[in-house]
Short mmCIF file of C-alpha atoms in Angstrom, two decimals:
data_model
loop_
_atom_site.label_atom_id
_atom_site.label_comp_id
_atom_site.label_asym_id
_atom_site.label_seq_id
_atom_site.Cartn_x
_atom_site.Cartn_y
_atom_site.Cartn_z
CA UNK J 62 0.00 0.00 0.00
CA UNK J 63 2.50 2.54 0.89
CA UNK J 64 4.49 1.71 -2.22
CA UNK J 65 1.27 2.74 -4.33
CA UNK J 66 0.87 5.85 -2.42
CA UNK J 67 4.05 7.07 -4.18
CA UNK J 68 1.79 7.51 -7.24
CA UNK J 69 0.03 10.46 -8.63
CA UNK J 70 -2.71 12.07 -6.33
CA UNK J 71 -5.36 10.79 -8.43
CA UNK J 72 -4.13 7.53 -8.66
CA UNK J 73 -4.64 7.43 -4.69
CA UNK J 74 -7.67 8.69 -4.56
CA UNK J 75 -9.00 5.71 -7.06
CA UNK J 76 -7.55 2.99 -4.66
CA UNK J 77 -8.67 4.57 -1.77
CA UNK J 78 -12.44 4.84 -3.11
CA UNK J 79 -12.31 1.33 -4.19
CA UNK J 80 -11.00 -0.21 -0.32
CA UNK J 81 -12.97 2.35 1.74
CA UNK J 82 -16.06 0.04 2.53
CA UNK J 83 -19.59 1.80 2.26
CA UNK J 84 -20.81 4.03 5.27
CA UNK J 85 -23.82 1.83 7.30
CA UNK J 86 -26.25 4.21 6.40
CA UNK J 87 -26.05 3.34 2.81
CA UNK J 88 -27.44 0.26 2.67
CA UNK J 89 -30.46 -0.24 0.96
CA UNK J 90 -33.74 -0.57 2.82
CA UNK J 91 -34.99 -4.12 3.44
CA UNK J 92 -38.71 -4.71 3.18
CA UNK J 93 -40.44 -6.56 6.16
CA UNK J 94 -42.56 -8.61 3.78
CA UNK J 95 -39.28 -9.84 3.03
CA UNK J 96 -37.91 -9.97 6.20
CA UNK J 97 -37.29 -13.87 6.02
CA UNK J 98 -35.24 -14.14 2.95
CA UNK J 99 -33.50 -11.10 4.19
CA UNK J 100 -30.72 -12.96 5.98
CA UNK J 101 -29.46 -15.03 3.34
CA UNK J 102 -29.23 -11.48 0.94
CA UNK J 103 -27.13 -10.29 3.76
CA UNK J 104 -25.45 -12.94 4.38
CA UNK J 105 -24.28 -12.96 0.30
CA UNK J 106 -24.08 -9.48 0.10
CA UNK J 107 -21.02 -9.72 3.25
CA UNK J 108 -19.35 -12.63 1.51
CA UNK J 109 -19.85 -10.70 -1.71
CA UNK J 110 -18.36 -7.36 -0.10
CA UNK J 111 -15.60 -9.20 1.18
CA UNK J 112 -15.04 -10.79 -1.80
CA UNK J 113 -14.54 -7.48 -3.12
CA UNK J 114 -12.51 -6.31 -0.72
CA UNK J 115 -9.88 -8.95 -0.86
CA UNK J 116 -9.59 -8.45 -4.51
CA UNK J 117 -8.74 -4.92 -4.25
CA UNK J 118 -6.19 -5.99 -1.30
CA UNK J 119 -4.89 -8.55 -4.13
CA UNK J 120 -4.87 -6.01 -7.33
CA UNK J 121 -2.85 -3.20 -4.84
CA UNK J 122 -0.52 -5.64 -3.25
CA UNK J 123 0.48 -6.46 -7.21
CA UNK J 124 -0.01 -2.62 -8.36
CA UNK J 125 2.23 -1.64 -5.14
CA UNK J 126 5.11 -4.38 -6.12
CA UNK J 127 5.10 -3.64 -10.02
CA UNK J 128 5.44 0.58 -9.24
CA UNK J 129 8.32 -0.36 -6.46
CA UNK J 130 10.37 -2.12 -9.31
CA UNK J 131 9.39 0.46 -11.64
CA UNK J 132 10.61 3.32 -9.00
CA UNK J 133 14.03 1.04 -8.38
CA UNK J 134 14.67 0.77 -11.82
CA UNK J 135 14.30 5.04 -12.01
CA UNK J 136 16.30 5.14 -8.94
CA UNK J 137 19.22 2.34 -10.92
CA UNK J 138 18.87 4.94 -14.26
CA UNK J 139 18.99 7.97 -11.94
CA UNK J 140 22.25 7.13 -10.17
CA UNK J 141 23.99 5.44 -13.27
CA UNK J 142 23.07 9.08 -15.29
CA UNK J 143 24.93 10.99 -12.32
CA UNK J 144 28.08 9.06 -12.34
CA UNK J 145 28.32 9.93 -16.16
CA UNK J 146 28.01 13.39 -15.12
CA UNK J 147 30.37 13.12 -11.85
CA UNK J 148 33.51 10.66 -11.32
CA UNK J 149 32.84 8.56 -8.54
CA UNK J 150 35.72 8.18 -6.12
CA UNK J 151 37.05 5.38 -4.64
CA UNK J 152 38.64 4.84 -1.28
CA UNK J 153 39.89 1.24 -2.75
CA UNK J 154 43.79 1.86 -2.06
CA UNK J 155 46.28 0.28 -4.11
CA UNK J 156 48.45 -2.38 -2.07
CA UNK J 157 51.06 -2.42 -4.44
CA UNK J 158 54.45 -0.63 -3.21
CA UNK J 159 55.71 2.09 -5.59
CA UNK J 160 58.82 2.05 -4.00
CA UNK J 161 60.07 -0.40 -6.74
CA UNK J 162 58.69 1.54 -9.43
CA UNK J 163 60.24 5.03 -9.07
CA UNK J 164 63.70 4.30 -6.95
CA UNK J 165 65.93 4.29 -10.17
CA UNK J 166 68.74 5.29 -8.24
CA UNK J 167 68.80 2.22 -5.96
CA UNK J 168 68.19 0.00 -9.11
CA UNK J 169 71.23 1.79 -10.40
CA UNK J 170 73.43 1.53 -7.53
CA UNK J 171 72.14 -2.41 -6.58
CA UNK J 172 73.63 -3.28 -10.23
CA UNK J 173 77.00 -0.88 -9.43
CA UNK J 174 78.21 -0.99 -5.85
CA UNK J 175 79.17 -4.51 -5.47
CA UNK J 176 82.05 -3.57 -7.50
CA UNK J 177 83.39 -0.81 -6.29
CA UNK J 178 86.58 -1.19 -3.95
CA UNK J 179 87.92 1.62 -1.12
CA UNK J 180 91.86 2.00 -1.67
CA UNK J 181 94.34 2.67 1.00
CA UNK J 182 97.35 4.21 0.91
CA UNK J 183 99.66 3.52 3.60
CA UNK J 184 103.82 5.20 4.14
CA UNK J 185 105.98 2.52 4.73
CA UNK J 186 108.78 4.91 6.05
CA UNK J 187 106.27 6.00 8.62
CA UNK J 188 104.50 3.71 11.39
CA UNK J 189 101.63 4.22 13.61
CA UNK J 190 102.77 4.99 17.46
CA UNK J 191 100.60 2.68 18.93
CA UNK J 192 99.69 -0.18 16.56
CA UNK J 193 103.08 0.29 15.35
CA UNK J 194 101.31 -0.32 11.87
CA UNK J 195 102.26 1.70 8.16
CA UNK J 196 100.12 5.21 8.57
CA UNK J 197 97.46 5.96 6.44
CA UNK J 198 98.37 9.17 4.11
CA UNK J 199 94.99 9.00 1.99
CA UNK J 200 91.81 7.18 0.80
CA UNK J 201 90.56 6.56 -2.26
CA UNK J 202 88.15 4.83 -4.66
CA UNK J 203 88.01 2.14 -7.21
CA UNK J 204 86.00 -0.24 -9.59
CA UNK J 205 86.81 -3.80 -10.74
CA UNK J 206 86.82 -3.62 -14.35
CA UNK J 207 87.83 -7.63 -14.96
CA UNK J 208 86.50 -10.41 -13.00
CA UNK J 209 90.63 -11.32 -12.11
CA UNK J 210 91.23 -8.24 -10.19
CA UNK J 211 91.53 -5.68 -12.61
CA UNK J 212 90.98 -2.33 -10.65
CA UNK J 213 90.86 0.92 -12.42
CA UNK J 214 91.16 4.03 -10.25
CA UNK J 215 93.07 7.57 -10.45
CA UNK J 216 96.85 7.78 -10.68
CA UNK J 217 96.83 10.46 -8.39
CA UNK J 218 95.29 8.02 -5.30
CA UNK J 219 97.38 5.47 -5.43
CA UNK J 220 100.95 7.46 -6.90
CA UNK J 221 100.18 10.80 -4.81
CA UNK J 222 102.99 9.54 -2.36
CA UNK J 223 106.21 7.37 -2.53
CA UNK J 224 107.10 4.91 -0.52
CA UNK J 225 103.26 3.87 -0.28
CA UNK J 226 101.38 0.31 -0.21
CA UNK J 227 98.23 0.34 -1.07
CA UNK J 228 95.49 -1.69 0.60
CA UNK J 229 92.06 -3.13 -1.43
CA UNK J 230 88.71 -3.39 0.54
CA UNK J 231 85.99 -4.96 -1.17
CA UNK J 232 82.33 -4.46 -0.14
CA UNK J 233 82.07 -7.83 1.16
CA UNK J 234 84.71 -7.18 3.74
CA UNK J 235 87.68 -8.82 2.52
CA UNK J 236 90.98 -7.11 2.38
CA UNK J 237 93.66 -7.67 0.05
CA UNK J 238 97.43 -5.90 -0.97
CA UNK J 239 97.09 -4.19 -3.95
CA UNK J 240 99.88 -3.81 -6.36
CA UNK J 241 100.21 -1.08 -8.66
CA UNK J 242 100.31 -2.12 -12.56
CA UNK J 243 99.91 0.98 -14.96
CA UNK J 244 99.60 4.66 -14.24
CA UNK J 245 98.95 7.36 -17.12
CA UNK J 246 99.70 11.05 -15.37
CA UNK J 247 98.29 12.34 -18.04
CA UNK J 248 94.78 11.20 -18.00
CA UNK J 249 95.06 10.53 -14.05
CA UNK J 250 93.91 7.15 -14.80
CA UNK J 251 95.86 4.26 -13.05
CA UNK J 252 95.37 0.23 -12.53
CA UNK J 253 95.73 -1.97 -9.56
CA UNK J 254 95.60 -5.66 -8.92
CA UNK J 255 94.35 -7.54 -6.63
CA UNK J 256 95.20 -11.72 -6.40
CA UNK J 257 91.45 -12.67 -6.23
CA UNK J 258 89.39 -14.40 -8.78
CA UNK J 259 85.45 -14.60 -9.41
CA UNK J 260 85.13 -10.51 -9.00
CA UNK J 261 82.01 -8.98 -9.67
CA UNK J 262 82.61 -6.20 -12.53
CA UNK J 263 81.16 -3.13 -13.74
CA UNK J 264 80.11 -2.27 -16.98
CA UNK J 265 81.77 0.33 -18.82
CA UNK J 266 79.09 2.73 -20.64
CA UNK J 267 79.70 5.66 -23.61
CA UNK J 268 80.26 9.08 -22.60
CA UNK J 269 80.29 10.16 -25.78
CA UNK J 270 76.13 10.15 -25.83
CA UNK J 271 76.05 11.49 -22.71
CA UNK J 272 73.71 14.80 -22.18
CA UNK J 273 72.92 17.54 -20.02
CA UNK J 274 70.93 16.74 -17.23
CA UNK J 275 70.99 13.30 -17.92
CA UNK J 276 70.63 11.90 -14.25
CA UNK J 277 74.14 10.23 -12.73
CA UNK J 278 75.39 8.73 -9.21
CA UNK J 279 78.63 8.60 -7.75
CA UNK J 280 79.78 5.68 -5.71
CA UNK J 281 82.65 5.79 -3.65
CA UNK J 282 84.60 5.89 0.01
CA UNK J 283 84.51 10.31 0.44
CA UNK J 284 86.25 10.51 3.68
CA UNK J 285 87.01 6.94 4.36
CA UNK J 286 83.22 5.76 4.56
CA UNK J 287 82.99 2.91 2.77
CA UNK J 288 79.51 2.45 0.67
CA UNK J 289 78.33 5.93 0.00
CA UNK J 290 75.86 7.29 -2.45
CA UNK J 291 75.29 9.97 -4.21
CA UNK J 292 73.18 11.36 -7.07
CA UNK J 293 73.11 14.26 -9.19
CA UNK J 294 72.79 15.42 -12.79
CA UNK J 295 75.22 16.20 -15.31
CA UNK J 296 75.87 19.42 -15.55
CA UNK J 297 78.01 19.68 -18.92
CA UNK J 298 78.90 17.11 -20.83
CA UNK J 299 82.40 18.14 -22.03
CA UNK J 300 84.37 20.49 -20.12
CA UNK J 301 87.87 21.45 -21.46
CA UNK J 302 90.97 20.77 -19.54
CA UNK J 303 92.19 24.48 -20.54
CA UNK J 304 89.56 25.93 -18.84
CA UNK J 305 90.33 24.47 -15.61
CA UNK J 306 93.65 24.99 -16.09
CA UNK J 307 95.68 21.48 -16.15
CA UNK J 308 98.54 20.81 -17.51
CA UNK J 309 99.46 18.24 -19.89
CA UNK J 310 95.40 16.79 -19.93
CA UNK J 311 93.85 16.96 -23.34
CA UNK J 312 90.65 15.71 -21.25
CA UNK J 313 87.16 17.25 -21.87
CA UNK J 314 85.96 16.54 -18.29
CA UNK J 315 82.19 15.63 -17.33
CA UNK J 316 81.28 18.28 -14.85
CA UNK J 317 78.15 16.76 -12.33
CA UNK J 318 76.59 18.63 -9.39
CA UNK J 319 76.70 15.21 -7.73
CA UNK J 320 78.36 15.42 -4.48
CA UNK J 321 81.86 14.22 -4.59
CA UNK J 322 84.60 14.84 -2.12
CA UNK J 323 88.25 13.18 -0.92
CA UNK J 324 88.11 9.58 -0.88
CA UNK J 325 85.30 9.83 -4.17
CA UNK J 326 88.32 10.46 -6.31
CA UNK J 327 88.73 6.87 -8.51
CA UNK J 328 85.47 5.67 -7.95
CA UNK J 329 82.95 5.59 -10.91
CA UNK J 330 80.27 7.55 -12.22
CA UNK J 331 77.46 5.91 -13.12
CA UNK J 332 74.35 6.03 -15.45
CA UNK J 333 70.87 4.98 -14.77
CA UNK J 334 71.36 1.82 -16.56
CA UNK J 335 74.33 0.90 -13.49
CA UNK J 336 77.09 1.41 -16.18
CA UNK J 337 80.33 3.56 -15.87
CA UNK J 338 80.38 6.51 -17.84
CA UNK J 339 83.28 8.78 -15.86
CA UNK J 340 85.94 8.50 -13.36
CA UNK J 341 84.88 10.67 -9.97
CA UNK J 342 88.24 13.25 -10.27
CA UNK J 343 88.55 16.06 -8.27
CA UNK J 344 85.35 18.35 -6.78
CA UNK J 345 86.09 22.49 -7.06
CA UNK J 346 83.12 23.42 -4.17
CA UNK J 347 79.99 22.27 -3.12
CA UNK J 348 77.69 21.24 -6.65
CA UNK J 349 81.18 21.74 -9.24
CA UNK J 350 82.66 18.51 -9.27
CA UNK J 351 84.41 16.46 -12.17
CA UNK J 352 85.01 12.77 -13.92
CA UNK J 353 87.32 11.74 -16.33
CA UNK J 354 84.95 10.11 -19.38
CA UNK J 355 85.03 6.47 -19.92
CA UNK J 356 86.09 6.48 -23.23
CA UNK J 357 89.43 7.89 -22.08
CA UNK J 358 89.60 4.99 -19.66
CA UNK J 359 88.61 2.84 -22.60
CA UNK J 360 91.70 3.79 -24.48
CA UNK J 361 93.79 3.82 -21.99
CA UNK J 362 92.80 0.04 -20.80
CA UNK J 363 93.14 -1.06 -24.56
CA UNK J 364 97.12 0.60 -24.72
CA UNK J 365 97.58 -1.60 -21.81
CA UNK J 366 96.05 -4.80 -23.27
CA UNK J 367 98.73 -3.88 -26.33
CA UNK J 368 101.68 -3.51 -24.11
CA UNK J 369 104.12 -6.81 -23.65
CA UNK J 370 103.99 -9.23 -20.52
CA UNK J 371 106.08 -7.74 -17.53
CA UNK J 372 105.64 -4.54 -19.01
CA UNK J 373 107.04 -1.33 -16.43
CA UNK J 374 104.12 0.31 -15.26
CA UNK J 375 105.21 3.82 -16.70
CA UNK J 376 105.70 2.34 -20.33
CA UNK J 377 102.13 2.88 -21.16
CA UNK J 378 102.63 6.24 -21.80
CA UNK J 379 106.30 7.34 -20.84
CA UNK J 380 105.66 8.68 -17.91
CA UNK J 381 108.38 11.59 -17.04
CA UNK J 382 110.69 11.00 -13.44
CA UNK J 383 108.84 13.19 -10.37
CA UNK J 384 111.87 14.17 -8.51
CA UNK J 385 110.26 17.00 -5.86
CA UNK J 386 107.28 16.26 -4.10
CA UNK J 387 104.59 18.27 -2.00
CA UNK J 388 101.73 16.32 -2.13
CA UNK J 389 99.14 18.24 -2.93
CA UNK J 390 96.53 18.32 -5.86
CA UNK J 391 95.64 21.56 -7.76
CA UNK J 392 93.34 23.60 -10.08
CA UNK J 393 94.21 27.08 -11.50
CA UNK J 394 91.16 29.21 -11.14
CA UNK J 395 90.21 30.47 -14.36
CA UNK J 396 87.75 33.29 -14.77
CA UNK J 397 84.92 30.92 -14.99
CA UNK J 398 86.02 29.03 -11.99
CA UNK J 399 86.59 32.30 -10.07
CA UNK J 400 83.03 33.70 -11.28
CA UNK J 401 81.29 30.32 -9.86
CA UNK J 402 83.12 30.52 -6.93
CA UNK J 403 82.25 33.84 -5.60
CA UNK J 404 78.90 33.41 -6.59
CA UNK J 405 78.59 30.36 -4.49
CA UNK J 406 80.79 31.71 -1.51
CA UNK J 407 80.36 35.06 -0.20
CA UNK J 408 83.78 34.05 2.46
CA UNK J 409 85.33 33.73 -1.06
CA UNK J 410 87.70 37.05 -1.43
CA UNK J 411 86.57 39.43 -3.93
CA UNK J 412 90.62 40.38 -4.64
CA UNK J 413 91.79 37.40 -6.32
CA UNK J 414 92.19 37.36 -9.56
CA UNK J 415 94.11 34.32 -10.42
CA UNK J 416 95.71 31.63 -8.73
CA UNK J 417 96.40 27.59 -7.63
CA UNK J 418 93.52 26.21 -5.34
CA UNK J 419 94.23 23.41 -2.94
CA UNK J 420 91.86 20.68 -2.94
CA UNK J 421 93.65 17.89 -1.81
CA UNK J 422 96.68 17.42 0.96
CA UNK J 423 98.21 14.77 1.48
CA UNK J 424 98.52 13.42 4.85
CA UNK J 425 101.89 13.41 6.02
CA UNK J 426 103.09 14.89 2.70
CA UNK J 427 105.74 18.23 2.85
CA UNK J 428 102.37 20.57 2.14
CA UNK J 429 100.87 19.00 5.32
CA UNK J 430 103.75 19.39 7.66
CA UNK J 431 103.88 22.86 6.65
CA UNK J 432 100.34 23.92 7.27
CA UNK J 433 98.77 23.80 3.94
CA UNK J 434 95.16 23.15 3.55
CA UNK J 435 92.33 22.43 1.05
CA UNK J 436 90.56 25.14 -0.32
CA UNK J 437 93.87 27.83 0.32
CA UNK J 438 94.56 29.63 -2.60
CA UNK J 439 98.44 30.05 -3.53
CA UNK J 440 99.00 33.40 -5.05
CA UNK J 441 102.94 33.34 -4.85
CA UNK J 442 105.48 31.33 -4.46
CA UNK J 443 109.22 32.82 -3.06
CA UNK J 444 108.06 35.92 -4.27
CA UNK J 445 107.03 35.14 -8.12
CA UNK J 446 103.17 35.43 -8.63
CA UNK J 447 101.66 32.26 -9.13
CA UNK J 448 98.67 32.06 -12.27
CA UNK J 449 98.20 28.39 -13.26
CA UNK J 450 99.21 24.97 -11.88
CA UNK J 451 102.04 25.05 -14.49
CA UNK J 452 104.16 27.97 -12.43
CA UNK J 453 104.15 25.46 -9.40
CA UNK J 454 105.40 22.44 -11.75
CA UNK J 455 108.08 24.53 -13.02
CA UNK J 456 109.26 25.69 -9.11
CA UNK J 457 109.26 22.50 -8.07
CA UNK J 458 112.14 21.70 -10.63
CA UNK J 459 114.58 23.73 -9.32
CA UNK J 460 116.93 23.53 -6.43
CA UNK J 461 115.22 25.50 -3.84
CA UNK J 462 115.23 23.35 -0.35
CA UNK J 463 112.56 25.58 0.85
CA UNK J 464 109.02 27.19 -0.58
CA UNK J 465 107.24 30.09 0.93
CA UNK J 466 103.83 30.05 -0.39
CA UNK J 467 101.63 33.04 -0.06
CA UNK J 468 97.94 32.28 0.24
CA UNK J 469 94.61 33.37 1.07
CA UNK J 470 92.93 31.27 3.59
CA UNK J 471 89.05 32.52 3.59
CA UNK J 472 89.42 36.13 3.26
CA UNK J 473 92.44 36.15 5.31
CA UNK J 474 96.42 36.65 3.86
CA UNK J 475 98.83 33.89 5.54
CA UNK J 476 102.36 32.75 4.17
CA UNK J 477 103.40 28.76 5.23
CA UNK J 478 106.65 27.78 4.62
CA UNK J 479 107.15 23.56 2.73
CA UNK J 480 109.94 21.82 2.19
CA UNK J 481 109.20 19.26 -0.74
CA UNK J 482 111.23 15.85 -0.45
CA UNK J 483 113.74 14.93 -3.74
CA UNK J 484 112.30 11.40 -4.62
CA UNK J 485 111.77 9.29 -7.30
CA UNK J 486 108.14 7.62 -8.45
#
């Protein structure tokens, strides 16, 4: 019943006329000559007007049940024609991690790391106090290239001293002497072996399709802890020697905002794909740091392949005698380089105009004893101004048993006096 009340008003007014039984006084008046037979008409005419009555209930009951499906299927079309009109949202969460969907970098780095090796470089003429042990004089970084123990690294890490052993950590703990096969001063590049079989290796990319922006991380021991990560972009894909001011390099470096710092220096640069594409080199300040391309490693790895058994380790590229030695590693500040690094430094002083920056000591070397530091700027040396890395080269050739270096140590004007050693590499 209440189901066909939802109906028009005149619909309800027709079933209510037919259910509403007749008022008492409607009845039709019996006549008392027929007053006998009168019972059994009234007795039909009940029966009758229930009969009635129950057929209405029965004719609602299915006119009630056929509108209620009629008004659910309105209700079905009504909602189904608002979600056309309006998205329906969902709280239905995915369970699905995304983690392994977006985290290139550790996809890069889980193909990369297990081959990368931390160096150290030890001074046999000099021994610990306490554990009476060879003292550490750097760090550095490496990468297995060949499954046999094939490491390729920077010269300067493992040559930047004499009189040095160097000691191989892989990442699974072990340690093993390394020995010093091939160095190439020119390109910084450098091999060690290790006596250890079944290596895991990285790949060795192109740099030559490298681009800018192109998303890199460097791998690496910076500061002696093992394992580290880092990721960046590259910022230009070919950045001439000349304009950082090294001698003897006809290198066009791969400069990456990555972060890279001392003990980075040998380790590799790699791509998304967990190939090699550079050699981590040297970092100028926070966001300017640079790697040597592969392909220069390439070449250099195939001149050794060339090169007879029992080779020297110089003959790959006749490496010239180092006879004075500071230990320390440098970069002339070129305009550019200047430019950047007052931009980036506002310590940095606004004076200079030229120069050697210091962004590497040695420990233990002549420039440490004698109070030199990284990131001191050398303006003169005994006197004679100092513009590019080649004026230091040149003093350290002559005979002079002591070198007072003029420098600028933040914005303040210091002099150190360093006494390099004569030796041979």
């Amino acid at each position: 019943m209440y189901c066909a009340l939802r109906r028009p008003a005149v619909f309800r007014h027709r079933l209510l006329a037919i259910v509403h039984p007749p008022p008492p006084n409607s009845s039709r008046t019996i006549n008392t000559t027929e007053q006998h037979g009168g019972n059994d008409n009234g007795k039909q005419t009940d029966w009758n007007l229930h009969r009635k009555v129950g057929i209405t209930m029965a004719l609602t009951g299915v006119l009630g049940l056929f509108v209620y499906k009629q008004s659910l299927t309105n209700d079905r079309n009504r909602v189904a024609g608002l979600n056309r009109l309006m998205p329906v949202v969902s709280a239905k969460t995915n369970s699905t991690s995304k983690r392994k969907d977006f985290n290139f970098i550790a996809d890069a780095v889980e193909l990369s790391a297990p081959a990368v090796v931390y160096l150290e470089i030890r001074d046999r003429q000099h021994v610990d106090f306490f554990t009476r042990e060879p003292m550490t004089v750097s760090t550095g970084s490496g990468f297995i290239v060949e499954s046999d123990g094939l490491i390729l690294t920077n010269a300067h890490v493992v040559v930047s001293k004499p009189h040095t052993m160097v000691t191989v950590k892989l990442t699974d703990g072990r340690t093993f002497p390394g020995y010093v096969e091939h160095v190439d001063p020119a390109s910084d590049l450098a091999t060690v072996r290790v006596r250890c079989n079944n290596l895991p290796t990285l790949k060795l990319g192109h740099s030559a399709d490298l681009r800018t922006g192109e998303w890199v991380v460097a791998l690496g021991s910076p500061l002696s802890l093992n394992n580290t990560v880092t990721a960046g972009v590259i910022s230009t894909t070919q950045r001439p020697s000349q304009e950082l001011g090294l001698r003897g390099k006809d290198i066009n470096y791969i400069q990456t905002d990555a972060a890279i710092t001392f003990g980075n220096s040998g380790g590799p640069l790699v791509n998304l794909d967990g190939e090699a594409i550079g050699i981590n080199s040297m970092k100028v300040t926070p966001g300017i740091s640079f790697a040597i391309p592969i392909d220069h490693a390439k070449e250099f790895l195939r001149k050794i392949n060339e090169l007879p058994a029992g080779s020297d380790r110089h003959s790959a590229t006749n490496a010239h005698t180092y006879r004075r030695y500071i230990g320390i590693t440098m970069l002339t500040l070129t305009p550019e380089i200047l430019s950047e690094l007052q931009q980036r430094n506002h310590k940095f002083p606004s004076n200079v105009r030229g120069g050697v920056l210091v962004w590497k000591v040695i420990q233990g070397s002549p420039a440490y004893s004698g109070g030199l530091q990284p990131g001191d700027i050398i303006i003169q040396i005994n006197g004679k101004e100092i513009k590019n890395s080649s004026d230091v080269y040149e003093l350290l050739l002559e005979k002079d048993k002591k070198l007072s270096m003029t420098i600028y140590r933040g914005q303040q004007l210091i002099t150190v006096h360093i006494f390099p050693e004569d030796t041979t590499v």
